[in-house]
Amino acid sequence: MSLIDCFTDDELLEELVRRRNSNKSNRQPARWCEECLNFRTWSEKSEVPADYNPCSKKHQMDFHTPTAWQSPECFGHYRTICTDRQECPQ
């Protein structure tokens, strides 16, 4: 019997989520929403409305701002998991 057998599946999943969330603000997302076919930039000449969502699927996105050690290019919208993601052709 290993140490991991002492924990329930729910306890193990909660620990994984806790670790992911505690570290979330300090790392750069692996995939940016701007690289998805569902991302729409504002192209009108007027001001961007406060309720504008660049995701054509209307998903809520987070915005990553670079920390001091990251390159200034490391910013943008992202979702940790997105089942509707479609990669842009290169």
PDB file of N, CA and C in Angstrom:
ATOM      1  N   MET A   1       0.850  -1.178   0.000  1.00  0.00           N
ATOM      2  CA  MET A   1       0.000   0.000   0.000  1.00  0.00           C
ATOM      3  C   MET A   1       0.898   1.244   0.000  1.00  0.00           C
ATOM      4  N   SER A   2       0.687   2.113  -0.975  1.00  0.00           N
ATOM      5  CA  SER A   2       1.489   3.326  -1.066  1.00  0.00           C
ATOM      6  C   SER A   2       0.815   4.473  -0.308  1.00  0.00           C
ATOM      7  N   LEU A   3       1.546   5.535  -0.132  1.00  0.00           N
ATOM      8  CA  LEU A   3       1.036   6.703   0.584  1.00  0.00           C
ATOM      9  C   LEU A   3      -0.172   7.303  -0.131  1.00  0.00           C
ATOM     10  N   ILE A   4      -0.165   7.269  -1.433  1.00  0.00           N
ATOM     11  CA  ILE A   4      -1.264   7.854  -2.197  1.00  0.00           C
ATOM     12  C   ILE A   4      -2.582   7.113  -1.990  1.00  0.00           C
ATOM     13  N   ASP A   5      -2.503   5.856  -1.639  1.00  0.00           N
ATOM     14  CA  ASP A   5      -3.713   5.075  -1.385  1.00  0.00           C
ATOM     15  C   ASP A   5      -4.469   5.541  -0.139  1.00  0.00           C
ATOM     16  N   CYS A   6      -3.827   6.340   0.683  1.00  0.00           N
ATOM     17  CA  CYS A   6      -4.461   6.841   1.911  1.00  0.00           C
ATOM     18  C   CYS A   6      -5.462   7.964   1.631  1.00  0.00           C
ATOM     19  N   PHE A   7      -5.459   8.497   0.404  1.00  0.00           N
ATOM     20  CA  PHE A   7      -6.312   9.630   0.066  1.00  0.00           C
ATOM     21  C   PHE A   7      -7.428   9.200  -0.871  1.00  0.00           C
ATOM     22  N   THR A   8      -8.563   9.887  -0.762  1.00  0.00           N
ATOM     23  CA  THR A   8      -9.677   9.608  -1.670  1.00  0.00           C
ATOM     24  C   THR A   8      -9.410  10.293  -3.013  1.00  0.00           C
ATOM     25  N   ASP A   9     -10.144   9.881  -4.026  1.00  0.00           N
ATOM     26  CA  ASP A   9     -10.013  10.522  -5.336  1.00  0.00           C
ATOM     27  C   ASP A   9     -10.349  12.006  -5.254  1.00  0.00           C
ATOM     28  N   ASP A  10     -11.381  12.341  -4.491  1.00  0.00           N
ATOM     29  CA  ASP A  10     -11.766  13.748  -4.344  1.00  0.00           C
ATOM     30  C   ASP A  10     -10.655  14.568  -3.691  1.00  0.00           C
ATOM     31  N   GLU A  11     -10.019  14.030  -2.688  1.00  0.00           N
ATOM     32  CA  GLU A  11      -8.919  14.737  -2.022  1.00  0.00           C
ATOM     33  C   GLU A  11      -7.750  14.958  -2.983  1.00  0.00           C
ATOM     34  N   LEU A  12      -7.451  13.976  -3.800  1.00  0.00           N
ATOM     35  CA  LEU A  12      -6.362  14.113  -4.768  1.00  0.00           C
ATOM     36  C   LEU A  12      -6.698  15.155  -5.831  1.00  0.00           C
ATOM     37  N   LEU A  13      -7.931  15.154  -6.311  1.00  0.00           N
ATOM     38  CA  LEU A  13      -8.342  16.150  -7.300  1.00  0.00           C
ATOM     39  C   LEU A  13      -8.324  17.563  -6.714  1.00  0.00           C
ATOM     40  N   GLU A  14      -8.787  17.712  -5.488  1.00  0.00           N
ATOM     41  CA  GLU A  14      -8.762  19.021  -4.827  1.00  0.00           C
ATOM     42  C   GLU A  14      -7.336  19.529  -4.690  1.00  0.00           C
ATOM     43  N   GLU A  15      -6.413  18.659  -4.395  1.00  0.00           N
ATOM     44  CA  GLU A  15      -5.012  19.063  -4.266  1.00  0.00           C
ATOM     45  C   GLU A  15      -4.443  19.495  -5.610  1.00  0.00           C
ATOM     46  N   LEU A  16      -4.793  18.797  -6.676  1.00  0.00           N
ATOM     47  CA  LEU A  16      -4.339  19.202  -8.007  1.00  0.00           C
ATOM     48  C   LEU A  16      -4.859  20.582  -8.382  1.00  0.00           C
ATOM     49  N   VAL A  17      -6.139  20.825  -8.127  1.00  0.00           N
ATOM     50  CA  VAL A  17      -6.731  22.131  -8.434  1.00  0.00           C
ATOM     51  C   VAL A  17      -6.098  23.217  -7.567  1.00  0.00           C
ATOM     52  N   ARG A  18      -5.885  22.931  -6.307  1.00  0.00           N
ATOM     53  CA  ARG A  18      -5.252  23.914  -5.417  1.00  0.00           C
ATOM     54  C   ARG A  18      -3.862  24.288  -5.924  1.00  0.00           C
ATOM     55  N   ARG A  19      -3.088  23.308  -6.331  1.00  0.00           N
ATOM     56  CA  ARG A  19      -1.733  23.579  -6.840  1.00  0.00           C
ATOM     57  C   ARG A  19      -1.779  24.375  -8.137  1.00  0.00           C
ATOM     58  N   ARG A  20      -2.702  24.013  -9.022  1.00  0.00           N
ATOM     59  CA  ARG A  20      -2.819  24.756 -10.279  1.00  0.00           C
ATOM     60  C   ARG A  20      -3.195  26.203 -10.026  1.00  0.00           C
ATOM     61  N   ASN A  21      -4.177  26.435  -9.173  1.00  0.00           N
ATOM     62  CA  ASN A  21      -4.664  27.784  -8.922  1.00  0.00           C
ATOM     63  C   ASN A  21      -3.675  28.630  -8.129  1.00  0.00           C
ATOM     64  N   SER A  22      -2.932  28.051  -7.226  1.00  0.00           N
ATOM     65  CA  SER A  22      -1.977  28.827  -6.437  1.00  0.00           C
ATOM     66  C   SER A  22      -0.824  29.312  -7.297  1.00  0.00           C
ATOM     67  N   ASN A  23      -0.556  28.643  -8.359  1.00  0.00           N
ATOM     68  CA  ASN A  23       0.574  28.947  -9.218  1.00  0.00           C
ATOM     69  C   ASN A  23       0.155  29.693 -10.478  1.00  0.00           C
ATOM     70  N   LYS A  24      -1.136  29.873 -10.680  1.00  0.00           N
ATOM     71  CA  LYS A  24      -1.678  30.376 -11.936  1.00  0.00           C
ATOM     72  C   LYS A  24      -1.186  31.773 -12.304  1.00  0.00           C
ATOM     73  N   SER A  25      -1.101  32.670 -11.368  1.00  0.00           N
ATOM     74  CA  SER A  25      -0.748  34.046 -11.686  1.00  0.00           C
ATOM     75  C   SER A  25       0.726  34.223 -12.022  1.00  0.00           C
ATOM     76  N   ASN A  26       1.560  33.259 -11.685  1.00  0.00           N
ATOM     77  CA  ASN A  26       3.001  33.405 -11.888  1.00  0.00           C
ATOM     78  C   ASN A  26       3.527  32.753 -13.155  1.00  0.00           C
ATOM     79  N   ARG A  27       2.668  32.144 -13.937  1.00  0.00           N
ATOM     80  CA  ARG A  27       3.168  31.475 -15.134  1.00  0.00           C
ATOM     81  C   ARG A  27       2.460  31.999 -16.369  1.00  0.00           C
ATOM     82  N   GLN A  28       3.132  31.868 -17.464  1.00  0.00           N
ATOM     83  CA  GLN A  28       2.581  32.309 -18.729  1.00  0.00           C
ATOM     84  C   GLN A  28       1.677  31.213 -19.286  1.00  0.00           C
ATOM     85  N   PRO A  29       0.492  31.572 -19.782  1.00  0.00           N
ATOM     86  CA  PRO A  29      -0.381  30.552 -20.360  1.00  0.00           C
ATOM     87  C   PRO A  29       0.294  29.842 -21.528  1.00  0.00           C
ATOM     88  N   ALA A  30      -0.036  28.574 -21.704  1.00  0.00           N
ATOM     89  CA  ALA A  30       0.573  27.785 -22.773  1.00  0.00           C
ATOM     90  C   ALA A  30       0.018  28.175 -24.143  1.00  0.00           C
ATOM     91  N   ARG A  31      -1.255  28.548 -24.182  1.00  0.00           N
ATOM     92  CA  ARG A  31      -1.887  28.885 -25.458  1.00  0.00           C
ATOM     93  C   ARG A  31      -2.728  30.141 -25.310  1.00  0.00           C
ATOM     94  N   TRP A  32      -2.511  31.092 -26.200  1.00  0.00           N
ATOM     95  CA  TRP A  32      -3.215  32.366 -26.165  1.00  0.00           C
ATOM     96  C   TRP A  32      -4.499  32.284 -26.976  1.00  0.00           C
ATOM     97  N   CYS A  33      -5.518  32.995 -26.538  1.00  0.00           N
ATOM     98  CA  CYS A  33      -6.780  33.036 -27.275  1.00  0.00           C
ATOM     99  C   CYS A  33      -6.604  33.740 -28.627  1.00  0.00           C
ATOM    100  N   GLU A  34      -5.677  34.656 -28.715  1.00  0.00           N
ATOM    101  CA  GLU A  34      -5.435  35.376 -29.964  1.00  0.00           C
ATOM    102  C   GLU A  34      -5.003  34.438 -31.094  1.00  0.00           C
ATOM    103  N   GLU A  35      -4.566  33.239 -30.742  1.00  0.00           N
ATOM    104  CA  GLU A  35      -4.123  32.256 -31.732  1.00  0.00           C
ATOM    105  C   GLU A  35      -5.245  31.285 -32.111  1.00  0.00           C
ATOM    106  N   CYS A  36      -6.470  31.581 -31.693  1.00  0.00           N
ATOM    107  CA  CYS A  36      -7.632  30.731 -31.956  1.00  0.00           C
ATOM    108  C   CYS A  36      -8.498  31.375 -33.045  1.00  0.00           C
ATOM    109  N   LEU A  37      -9.088  30.555 -33.900  1.00  0.00           N
ATOM    110  CA  LEU A  37      -9.958  31.069 -34.961  1.00  0.00           C
ATOM    111  C   LEU A  37     -11.212  31.746 -34.417  1.00  0.00           C
ATOM    112  N   ASN A  38     -11.595  31.460 -33.182  1.00  0.00           N
ATOM    113  CA  ASN A  38     -12.785  32.062 -32.578  1.00  0.00           C
ATOM    114  C   ASN A  38     -12.528  33.441 -31.985  1.00  0.00           C
ATOM    115  N   PHE A  39     -11.292  33.908 -31.995  1.00  0.00           N
ATOM    116  CA  PHE A  39     -10.946  35.214 -31.432  1.00  0.00           C
ATOM    117  C   PHE A  39     -11.205  36.297 -32.473  1.00  0.00           C
ATOM    118  N   ARG A  40     -11.949  37.328 -32.083  1.00  0.00           N
ATOM    119  CA  ARG A  40     -12.282  38.433 -32.979  1.00  0.00           C
ATOM    120  C   ARG A  40     -11.775  39.744 -32.392  1.00  0.00           C
ATOM    121  N   THR A  41     -10.917  40.418 -33.119  1.00  0.00           N
ATOM    122  CA  THR A  41     -10.427  41.716 -32.648  1.00  0.00           C
ATOM    123  C   THR A  41     -11.456  42.800 -33.001  1.00  0.00           C
ATOM    124  N   TRP A  42     -11.424  43.877 -32.229  1.00  0.00           N
ATOM    125  CA  TRP A  42     -12.335  44.988 -32.471  1.00  0.00           C
ATOM    126  C   TRP A  42     -11.807  45.755 -33.683  1.00  0.00           C
ATOM    127  N   SER A  43     -12.621  45.873 -34.717  1.00  0.00           N
ATOM    128  CA  SER A  43     -12.161  46.517 -35.948  1.00  0.00           C
ATOM    129  C   SER A  43     -12.966  47.767 -36.304  1.00  0.00           C
ATOM    130  N   GLU A  44     -13.857  48.157 -35.438  1.00  0.00           N
ATOM    131  CA  GLU A  44     -14.665  49.349 -35.683  1.00  0.00           C
ATOM    132  C   GLU A  44     -13.854  50.608 -35.373  1.00  0.00           C
ATOM    133  N   LYS A  45     -14.300  51.728 -35.887  1.00  0.00           N
ATOM    134  CA  LYS A  45     -13.616  52.996 -35.626  1.00  0.00           C
ATOM    135  C   LYS A  45     -14.055  53.622 -34.303  1.00  0.00           C
ATOM    136  N   SER A  46     -15.127  53.114 -33.728  1.00  0.00           N
ATOM    137  CA  SER A  46     -15.632  53.648 -32.455  1.00  0.00           C
ATOM    138  C   SER A  46     -14.894  52.996 -31.283  1.00  0.00           C
ATOM    139  N   GLU A  47     -15.182  53.507 -30.091  1.00  0.00           N
ATOM    140  CA  GLU A  47     -14.582  52.958 -28.869  1.00  0.00           C
ATOM    141  C   GLU A  47     -15.076  51.535 -28.630  1.00  0.00           C
ATOM    142  N   VAL A  48     -14.239  50.719 -28.024  1.00  0.00           N
ATOM    143  CA  VAL A  48     -14.614  49.346 -27.693  1.00  0.00           C
ATOM    144  C   VAL A  48     -15.625  49.376 -26.553  1.00  0.00           C
ATOM    145  N   PRO A  49     -16.784  48.756 -26.714  1.00  0.00           N
ATOM    146  CA  PRO A  49     -17.779  48.755 -25.630  1.00  0.00           C
ATOM    147  C   PRO A  49     -17.272  47.988 -24.411  1.00  0.00           C
ATOM    148  N   ALA A  50     -17.735  48.365 -23.261  1.00  0.00           N
ATOM    149  CA  ALA A  50     -17.303  47.719 -22.014  1.00  0.00           C
ATOM    150  C   ALA A  50     -17.683  46.243 -21.979  1.00  0.00           C
ATOM    151  N   ASP A  51     -18.769  45.880 -22.650  1.00  0.00           N
ATOM    152  CA  ASP A  51     -19.219  44.482 -22.620  1.00  0.00           C
ATOM    153  C   ASP A  51     -18.731  43.671 -23.830  1.00  0.00           C
ATOM    154  N   TYR A  52     -17.793  44.202 -24.617  1.00  0.00           N
ATOM    155  CA  TYR A  52     -17.295  43.486 -25.801  1.00  0.00           C
ATOM    156  C   TYR A  52     -16.512  42.248 -25.385  1.00  0.00           C
ATOM    157  N   ASN A  53     -16.816  41.124 -26.035  1.00  0.00           N
ATOM    158  CA  ASN A  53     -16.116  39.877 -25.780  1.00  0.00           C
ATOM    159  C   ASN A  53     -15.449  39.442 -27.083  1.00  0.00           C
ATOM    160  N   PRO A  54     -14.120  39.390 -27.134  1.00  0.00           N
ATOM    161  CA  PRO A  54     -13.446  39.012 -28.375  1.00  0.00           C
ATOM    162  C   PRO A  54     -13.623  37.546 -28.755  1.00  0.00           C
ATOM    163  N   CYS A  55     -14.156  36.732 -27.867  1.00  0.00           N
ATOM    164  CA  CYS A  55     -14.383  35.316 -28.179  1.00  0.00           C
ATOM    165  C   CYS A  55     -15.737  35.183 -28.872  1.00  0.00           C
ATOM    166  N   SER A  56     -15.738  34.665 -30.100  1.00  0.00           N
ATOM    167  CA  SER A  56     -17.008  34.520 -30.821  1.00  0.00           C
ATOM    168  C   SER A  56     -17.909  33.479 -30.164  1.00  0.00           C
ATOM    169  N   LYS A  57     -17.362  32.626 -29.298  1.00  0.00           N
ATOM    170  CA  LYS A  57     -18.149  31.643 -28.554  1.00  0.00           C
ATOM    171  C   LYS A  57     -18.629  32.209 -27.219  1.00  0.00           C
ATOM    172  N   LYS A  58     -18.274  33.472 -26.944  1.00  0.00           N
ATOM    173  CA  LYS A  58     -18.673  34.198 -25.728  1.00  0.00           C
ATOM    174  C   LYS A  58     -18.136  33.573 -24.438  1.00  0.00           C
ATOM    175  N   HIS A  59     -16.990  32.908 -24.526  1.00  0.00           N
ATOM    176  CA  HIS A  59     -16.359  32.362 -23.327  1.00  0.00           C
ATOM    177  C   HIS A  59     -15.732  33.484 -22.509  1.00  0.00           C
ATOM    178  N   GLN A  60     -15.733  33.331 -21.203  1.00  0.00           N
ATOM    179  CA  GLN A  60     -15.047  34.281 -20.340  1.00  0.00           C
ATOM    180  C   GLN A  60     -13.555  33.968 -20.399  1.00  0.00           C
ATOM    181  N   MET A  61     -12.755  34.971 -20.662  1.00  0.00           N
ATOM    182  CA  MET A  61     -11.311  34.795 -20.765  1.00  0.00           C
ATOM    183  C   MET A  61     -10.622  35.536 -19.629  1.00  0.00           C
ATOM    184  N   ASP A  62      -9.453  35.069 -19.293  1.00  0.00           N
ATOM    185  CA  ASP A  62      -8.596  35.786 -18.353  1.00  0.00           C
ATOM    186  C   ASP A  62      -7.578  36.561 -19.162  1.00  0.00           C
ATOM    187  N   PHE A  63      -6.979  37.571 -18.550  1.00  0.00           N
ATOM    188  CA  PHE A  63      -5.945  38.349 -19.230  1.00  0.00           C
ATOM    189  C   PHE A  63      -4.660  38.215 -18.445  1.00  0.00           C
ATOM    190  N   HIS A  64      -3.602  37.807 -19.111  1.00  0.00           N
ATOM    191  CA  HIS A  64      -2.302  37.627 -18.467  1.00  0.00           C
ATOM    192  C   HIS A  64      -1.446  38.866 -18.708  1.00  0.00           C
ATOM    193  N   THR A  65      -0.936  39.438 -17.641  1.00  0.00           N
ATOM    194  CA  THR A  65      -0.011  40.556 -17.710  1.00  0.00           C
ATOM    195  C   THR A  65       1.364  40.041 -17.302  1.00  0.00           C
ATOM    196  N   PRO A  66       2.409  40.374 -18.056  1.00  0.00           N
ATOM    197  CA  PRO A  66       3.725  39.829 -17.724  1.00  0.00           C
ATOM    198  C   PRO A  66       4.238  40.308 -16.371  1.00  0.00           C
ATOM    199  N   THR A  67       4.968  39.419 -15.719  1.00  0.00           N
ATOM    200  CA  THR A  67       5.647  39.791 -14.476  1.00  0.00           C
ATOM    201  C   THR A  67       6.991  40.410 -14.841  1.00  0.00           C
ATOM    202  N   ALA A  68       7.723  40.864 -13.859  1.00  0.00           N
ATOM    203  CA  ALA A  68       8.974  41.577 -14.099  1.00  0.00           C
ATOM    204  C   ALA A  68       9.986  40.759 -14.896  1.00  0.00           C
ATOM    205  N   TRP A  69      10.023  39.457 -14.708  1.00  0.00           N
ATOM    206  CA  TRP A  69      11.024  38.640 -15.375  1.00  0.00           C
ATOM    207  C   TRP A  69      10.620  38.194 -16.775  1.00  0.00           C
ATOM    208  N   GLN A  70       9.355  38.433 -17.172  1.00  0.00           N
ATOM    209  CA  GLN A  70       8.874  37.984 -18.476  1.00  0.00           C
ATOM    210  C   GLN A  70       9.039  39.071 -19.537  1.00  0.00           C
ATOM    211  N   SER A  71       9.102  38.633 -20.770  1.00  0.00           N
ATOM    212  CA  SER A  71       9.183  39.533 -21.911  1.00  0.00           C
ATOM    213  C   SER A  71       7.901  40.360 -22.006  1.00  0.00           C
ATOM    214  N   PRO A  72       7.972  41.592 -22.486  1.00  0.00           N
ATOM    215  CA  PRO A  72       6.751  42.406 -22.650  1.00  0.00           C
ATOM    216  C   PRO A  72       5.744  41.795 -23.624  1.00  0.00           C
ATOM    217  N   GLU A  73       6.186  40.879 -24.488  1.00  0.00           N
ATOM    218  CA  GLU A  73       5.269  40.232 -25.423  1.00  0.00           C
ATOM    219  C   GLU A  73       4.422  39.157 -24.754  1.00  0.00           C
ATOM    220  N   CYS A  74       4.676  38.863 -23.494  1.00  0.00           N
ATOM    221  CA  CYS A  74       3.962  37.791 -22.783  1.00  0.00           C
ATOM    222  C   CYS A  74       2.682  38.308 -22.144  1.00  0.00           C
ATOM    223  N   PHE A  75       1.785  38.831 -22.951  1.00  0.00           N
ATOM    224  CA  PHE A  75       0.502  39.283 -22.425  1.00  0.00           C
ATOM    225  C   PHE A  75      -0.590  38.910 -23.404  1.00  0.00           C
ATOM    226  N   GLY A  76      -1.786  38.778 -22.905  1.00  0.00           N
ATOM    227  CA  GLY A  76      -2.915  38.500 -23.776  1.00  0.00           C
ATOM    228  C   GLY A  76      -4.008  37.708 -23.095  1.00  0.00           C
ATOM    229  N   HIS A  77      -5.070  37.464 -23.846  1.00  0.00           N
ATOM    230  CA  HIS A  77      -6.212  36.692 -23.356  1.00  0.00           C
ATOM    231  C   HIS A  77      -5.893  35.206 -23.427  1.00  0.00           C
ATOM    232  N   TYR A  78      -6.447  34.473 -22.462  1.00  0.00           N
ATOM    233  CA  TYR A  78      -6.268  33.026 -22.463  1.00  0.00           C
ATOM    234  C   TYR A  78      -7.386  32.360 -21.679  1.00  0.00           C
ATOM    235  N   ARG A  79      -7.547  31.070 -21.923  1.00  0.00           N
ATOM    236  CA  ARG A  79      -8.417  30.199 -21.134  1.00  0.00           C
ATOM    237  C   ARG A  79      -7.579  28.986 -20.782  1.00  0.00           C
ATOM    238  N   THR A  80      -7.671  28.526 -19.562  1.00  0.00           N
ATOM    239  CA  THR A  80      -6.899  27.359 -19.157  1.00  0.00           C
ATOM    240  C   THR A  80      -7.335  26.132 -19.946  1.00  0.00           C
ATOM    241  N   ILE A  81      -8.642  25.943 -20.093  1.00  0.00           N
ATOM    242  CA  ILE A  81      -9.196  24.837 -20.861  1.00  0.00           C
ATOM    243  C   ILE A  81     -10.298  25.394 -21.753  1.00  0.00           C
ATOM    244  N   CYS A  82     -10.258  25.043 -23.034  1.00  0.00           N
ATOM    245  CA  CYS A  82     -11.305  25.501 -23.957  1.00  0.00           C
ATOM    246  C   CYS A  82     -11.613  24.390 -24.940  1.00  0.00           C
ATOM    247  N   THR A  83     -12.807  23.838 -24.846  1.00  0.00           N
ATOM    248  CA  THR A  83     -13.191  22.742 -25.728  1.00  0.00           C
ATOM    249  C   THR A  83     -13.534  23.224 -27.131  1.00  0.00           C
ATOM    250  N   ASP A  84     -13.739  24.533 -27.306  1.00  0.00           N
ATOM    251  CA  ASP A  84     -14.080  25.085 -28.620  1.00  0.00           C
ATOM    252  C   ASP A  84     -12.869  25.634 -29.370  1.00  0.00           C
ATOM    253  N   ARG A  85     -11.694  25.479 -28.828  1.00  0.00           N
ATOM    254  CA  ARG A  85     -10.498  26.050 -29.423  1.00  0.00           C
ATOM    255  C   ARG A  85     -10.239  25.446 -30.804  1.00  0.00           C
ATOM    256  N   GLN A  86      -9.924  26.330 -31.746  1.00  0.00           N
ATOM    257  CA  GLN A  86      -9.539  25.932 -33.091  1.00  0.00           C
ATOM    258  C   GLN A  86      -8.249  26.671 -33.443  1.00  0.00           C
ATOM    259  N   GLU A  87      -7.179  25.946 -33.630  1.00  0.00           N
ATOM    260  CA  GLU A  87      -5.892  26.559 -33.915  1.00  0.00           C
ATOM    261  C   GLU A  87      -5.913  27.287 -35.269  1.00  0.00           C
ATOM    262  N   CYS A  88      -5.286  28.447 -35.317  1.00  0.00           N
ATOM    263  CA  CYS A  88      -5.139  29.165 -36.583  1.00  0.00           C
ATOM    264  C   CYS A  88      -4.093  28.449 -37.430  1.00  0.00           C
ATOM    265  N   PRO A  89      -4.302  28.378 -38.733  1.00  0.00           N
ATOM    266  CA  PRO A  89      -3.281  27.771 -39.584  1.00  0.00           C
ATOM    267  C   PRO A  89      -2.025  28.638 -39.591  1.00  0.00           C
ATOM    268  N   GLN A  90      -0.894  28.018 -39.607  1.00  0.00           N
ATOM    269  CA  GLN A  90       0.385  28.751 -39.565  1.00  0.00           C
ATOM    270  C   GLN A  90       0.788  29.295 -40.901  1.00  0.00           C
TER     271      GLN A  90
END
